[in-house]
């Protein structure tokens, strides 16, 4: 159980509209990640699902039942907060028990559930400590444990890893994925970090300014972003965008001219582009090859970051910045010229409004 | 103050003592859950606010408003319904004077005596209080061994009840008291200070300063300690003399606190009653009769009590206090703003 | 010892004495005497017998003149050390005094009256603590009752203050509702309405409610303190709202959130308010004086002031009872002084 459906959900705080008509269906057992820049309304949307905020309009259903007017306590959901929100005056055990006691659960069962969750999360040694005596990672586990013992219909997690240091974040992320596999419960996970989204999600919902930009599996988003925003947001380092004008369309191919006068050829699979259209060509830094053949686009090197396994090159193509990630180590010096080839790269085409122009890869 | 979250709470109250409280609170929970379901969360907000608002409304707001009604009625009856409407007669009576500078020419001469006494008291006590508290705060702000001990010394009388304060000093100022004993050592004859109009007045001023200066010293000291030390170090590097540093650094930075303290002292001084009532009872004669005592005696203690007149006088006093309080709020608001800008 | 002196007299930079150092020490030492002296004198006096209290110059410690029962005299007579005209010394009892001549007898030989110049005799004195000053008021007067009344008023009013004010503070800090600002302003406005301004109508309301001559009439008007609501609210604002959200997700009712989450976390502020409330209510005077007119209902403060205002003041009892009245406040001072002073410096309330 844990099927959640949002229909035209809107939310405004006073005169400020924060969520604009969200339609979304989350299947039972799915791990859905809400991702988007901070302030885009992810937390607000999650809190609406949780019942901590009332939607201004629209309908929210859990397992087919409309719950707009059901208080948070009665929705059967559990939430993990960014600040963990552990009760500072209670021991870890009491923190875990609090929610169960409120449902008048028998003592024995409470103990059993706490023991089980503590074993699963490896927090048994700390059960009698206060949250103040725990490290950040331990607190994080307790916060997850508090949700687990409730055996909720769905887990709601609001940036649960953002207060951890980078290393811990990586390992906890993997544990969360394992936990999801094990519990096979619905999870809604909010983050502003696209790497987290990509690694965890069954499906990603990309939000911007209270609107859904795209919903899809991580690879769908990576391979065919619906618009410039998603294209730029997913993937690291972010996609390069080159502005250009269509010079000619012939036999399924478009010739686009970049401001510097270079021409690139793009397969246009039935997309509706005419001559003279202003377009944006998107190409991921990893897909550009560095070469010296004369067919490449000339670029001047601004900065070289040698990471060992790969080399990140910041370059300038007639006034437009471009980022290249070349595998291996290269002996390059800033100020010199090089040629970049897009021949092997999957190109993404966006029209003037930033929408994807579908074309063959 | 700030909640130390996450962390331990400050006080470890015995868990055992809380058991009956826990039980009681748990029992109330069921009906309140029902209330929450019926009234919703905003209904619960109203529920939490209710007891305070009810008590506040009945015992503070209601009296505040019916005070005006009282001031426009006459007779000695207590309940408003039994009283006769007289319009502004009570006010007229209070203001019925041939010469406002001479209380003896007034119909309600004790009122004007009380006003004049309170006026003098306020002027002298507030001035001295500020000087004494400020000097003490400056001294306590020096580099001093055992500062918290000295701070406690001056704070000690603040917690004493006014009745105790009054009695302590009544005992000291009486004929066989400590003051006469001390002066006796210098060859003075014993004197009954509180029977002398001027000395009794001086005593009320002195005793009220003794009792409360510690409080204001504390506030001023907090203000002084909030002044960054590096300002003085910078001034010293510039070769500023200490007196100049005091007038150019200390005083301007302390000014917001000082203003707030001045108004607080003013508000308290206008209402002076308890310790004076015990110390001198307003005497000898009417030489230490202050406004609150006048209202109390007119309304409650006099042979022929006159609640209407007392209400009228209390409203006049209230007007003064409202002005002073608004002044204080304005001042602390503007000093807060300054603090925020820092 | 010299180390102590060195520590106490330590001065800035260890330079020579500046005039401000002298002012500082005169002020501090003078302050020590003026602030503590009167209370110490009061305590000392409270152990003196009525006769010793009437003496001038008074003795610093409680001495009593020794008395002896002499055959042939109904009352015990005061004993004196006397230097007789022949230069010998003796201990005699005084029968009566006429002008500068004292008529005395030797307790061993009661028949013979000896006349002595009063300059030649000094009373035989002995230190003695008149503990009766403390014990008698509890039996002769109603001081046990007064003490009980004061304790009842203080404890009850403080408990109600804590509950009622913390509930209001919770509503005003953690809920959004219409009229919140208005409620805040209303409470703020209370600061401008001290008791001295509303005592006449408040008295009529108390009477109408049947609370005249009733300790509840003393308690109720004091419990909705605006300052209490303010410090608690300020403190509660620092408790993260996410804790409340978490509790709501944990199926806690609003009431549970209040007493299981908010109250425990507000404990430090509640403690400050509790201490202040105890001191306020213990020291209250004018309002109990108005509401309570029956002797058995007096609080300590009212009882003390009434007895000390009587024509024939029994100072020895008054002084002892004043000391008793001071004790709780002095205890608060000794144990919680630092707590209170930082509380005042932080909140500016009294
Ligand atoms: N209680 C509130 N009152 C007013 N505005 C709010 C409130 N909560 C959030 N907002 C606004 O809504 C927008 C979305 O906030 P939020 O959902 O927290 O963003 P995020 O995606 O970073 O979690 C922000 O602009 C924020 O300022
Ligand atoms: Mg957020």
mmCIF file of N, CA, C and O and ligand atoms in Angstrom, chain A residues 37-44 47 82 158-159 190 192, chain C residues 242, ligand 2:
data_model
loop_
_atom_site.group_PDB
_atom_site.id
_atom_site.type_symbol
_atom_site.label_atom_id
_atom_site.label_comp_id
_atom_site.label_asym_id
_atom_site.label_seq_id
_atom_site.Cartn_x
_atom_site.Cartn_y
_atom_site.Cartn_z
ATOM 1 N N UNK A 37 16.194 23.267 -7.817
ATOM 2 C CA UNK A 37 17.002 24.226 -7.067
ATOM 3 C C UNK A 37 16.294 24.618 -5.770
ATOM 4 O O UNK A 37 15.084 24.446 -5.650
ATOM 5 N N UNK A 38 17.020 25.132 -4.804
ATOM 6 C CA UNK A 38 16.387 25.403 -3.528
ATOM 7 C C UNK A 38 15.420 26.577 -3.678
ATOM 8 O O UNK A 38 15.642 27.494 -4.465
ATOM 9 N N UNK A 39 14.302 26.471 -2.986
ATOM 10 C CA UNK A 39 13.251 27.475 -3.082
ATOM 11 C C UNK A 39 12.225 27.170 -4.157
ATOM 12 O O UNK A 39 11.306 27.954 -4.380
ATOM 13 N N UNK A 40 12.353 26.014 -4.815
ATOM 14 C CA UNK A 40 11.437 25.729 -5.917
ATOM 15 C C UNK A 40 10.128 25.116 -5.431
ATOM 16 O O UNK A 40 9.200 24.925 -6.203
ATOM 17 N N UNK A 41 10.043 24.781 -4.144
ATOM 18 C CA UNK A 41 8.787 24.278 -3.612
ATOM 19 C C UNK A 41 8.779 22.788 -3.327
ATOM 20 O O UNK A 41 7.718 22.217 -3.091
ATOM 21 N N UNK A 42 9.950 22.154 -3.315
ATOM 22 C CA UNK A 42 10.009 20.714 -3.039
ATOM 23 C C UNK A 42 9.487 20.410 -1.641
ATOM 24 O O UNK A 42 8.642 19.524 -1.467
ATOM 25 N N UNK A 43 10.015 21.132 -0.659
ATOM 26 C CA UNK A 43 9.606 20.860 0.717
ATOM 27 C C UNK A 43 8.120 21.129 0.882
ATOM 28 O O UNK A 43 7.413 20.373 1.539
ATOM 29 N N UNK A 44 7.666 22.212 0.281
ATOM 30 C CA UNK A 44 6.249 22.547 0.389
ATOM 31 C C UNK A 44 5.386 21.426 -0.167
ATOM 32 O O UNK A 44 4.410 21.013 0.465
ATOM 33 N N UNK A 47 5.441 18.570 2.229
ATOM 34 C CA UNK A 47 4.655 18.851 3.433
ATOM 35 C C UNK A 47 3.156 18.813 3.142
ATOM 36 O O UNK A 47 2.370 18.501 4.021
ATOM 37 N N UNK A 82 14.993 17.388 7.476
ATOM 38 C CA UNK A 82 16.348 17.824 7.157
ATOM 39 C C UNK A 82 17.173 18.033 8.426
ATOM 40 O O UNK A 82 18.325 17.648 8.504
ATOM 41 N N UNK A 158 12.943 14.645 3.583
ATOM 42 C CA UNK A 158 13.258 15.993 3.101
ATOM 43 C C UNK A 158 14.752 16.257 3.269
ATOM 44 O O UNK A 158 15.211 16.521 4.370
ATOM 45 N N UNK A 159 15.476 16.183 2.197
ATOM 46 C CA UNK A 159 16.926 16.401 2.196
ATOM 47 C C UNK A 159 17.587 15.734 3.400
ATOM 48 O O UNK A 159 18.283 16.384 4.170
ATOM 49 N N UNK A 190 13.270 14.108 -1.173
ATOM 50 C CA UNK A 190 13.484 15.454 -1.684
ATOM 51 C C UNK A 190 14.950 15.803 -1.589
ATOM 52 O O UNK A 190 15.592 15.540 -0.573
ATOM 53 N N UNK A 192 18.153 18.658 -3.423
ATOM 54 C CA UNK A 192 18.503 19.620 -4.472
ATOM 55 C C UNK A 192 19.733 19.111 -5.224
ATOM 56 O O UNK A 192 20.247 19.775 -6.110
ATOM 57 N N UNK C 242 10.143 22.409 13.270
ATOM 58 C CA UNK C 242 10.195 21.049 12.734
ATOM 59 C C UNK C 242 9.922 20.006 13.805
ATOM 60 O O UNK C 242 9.411 18.928 13.519
HETATM 61 MG MG1 LIG D 2 13.486 22.462 1.460
#
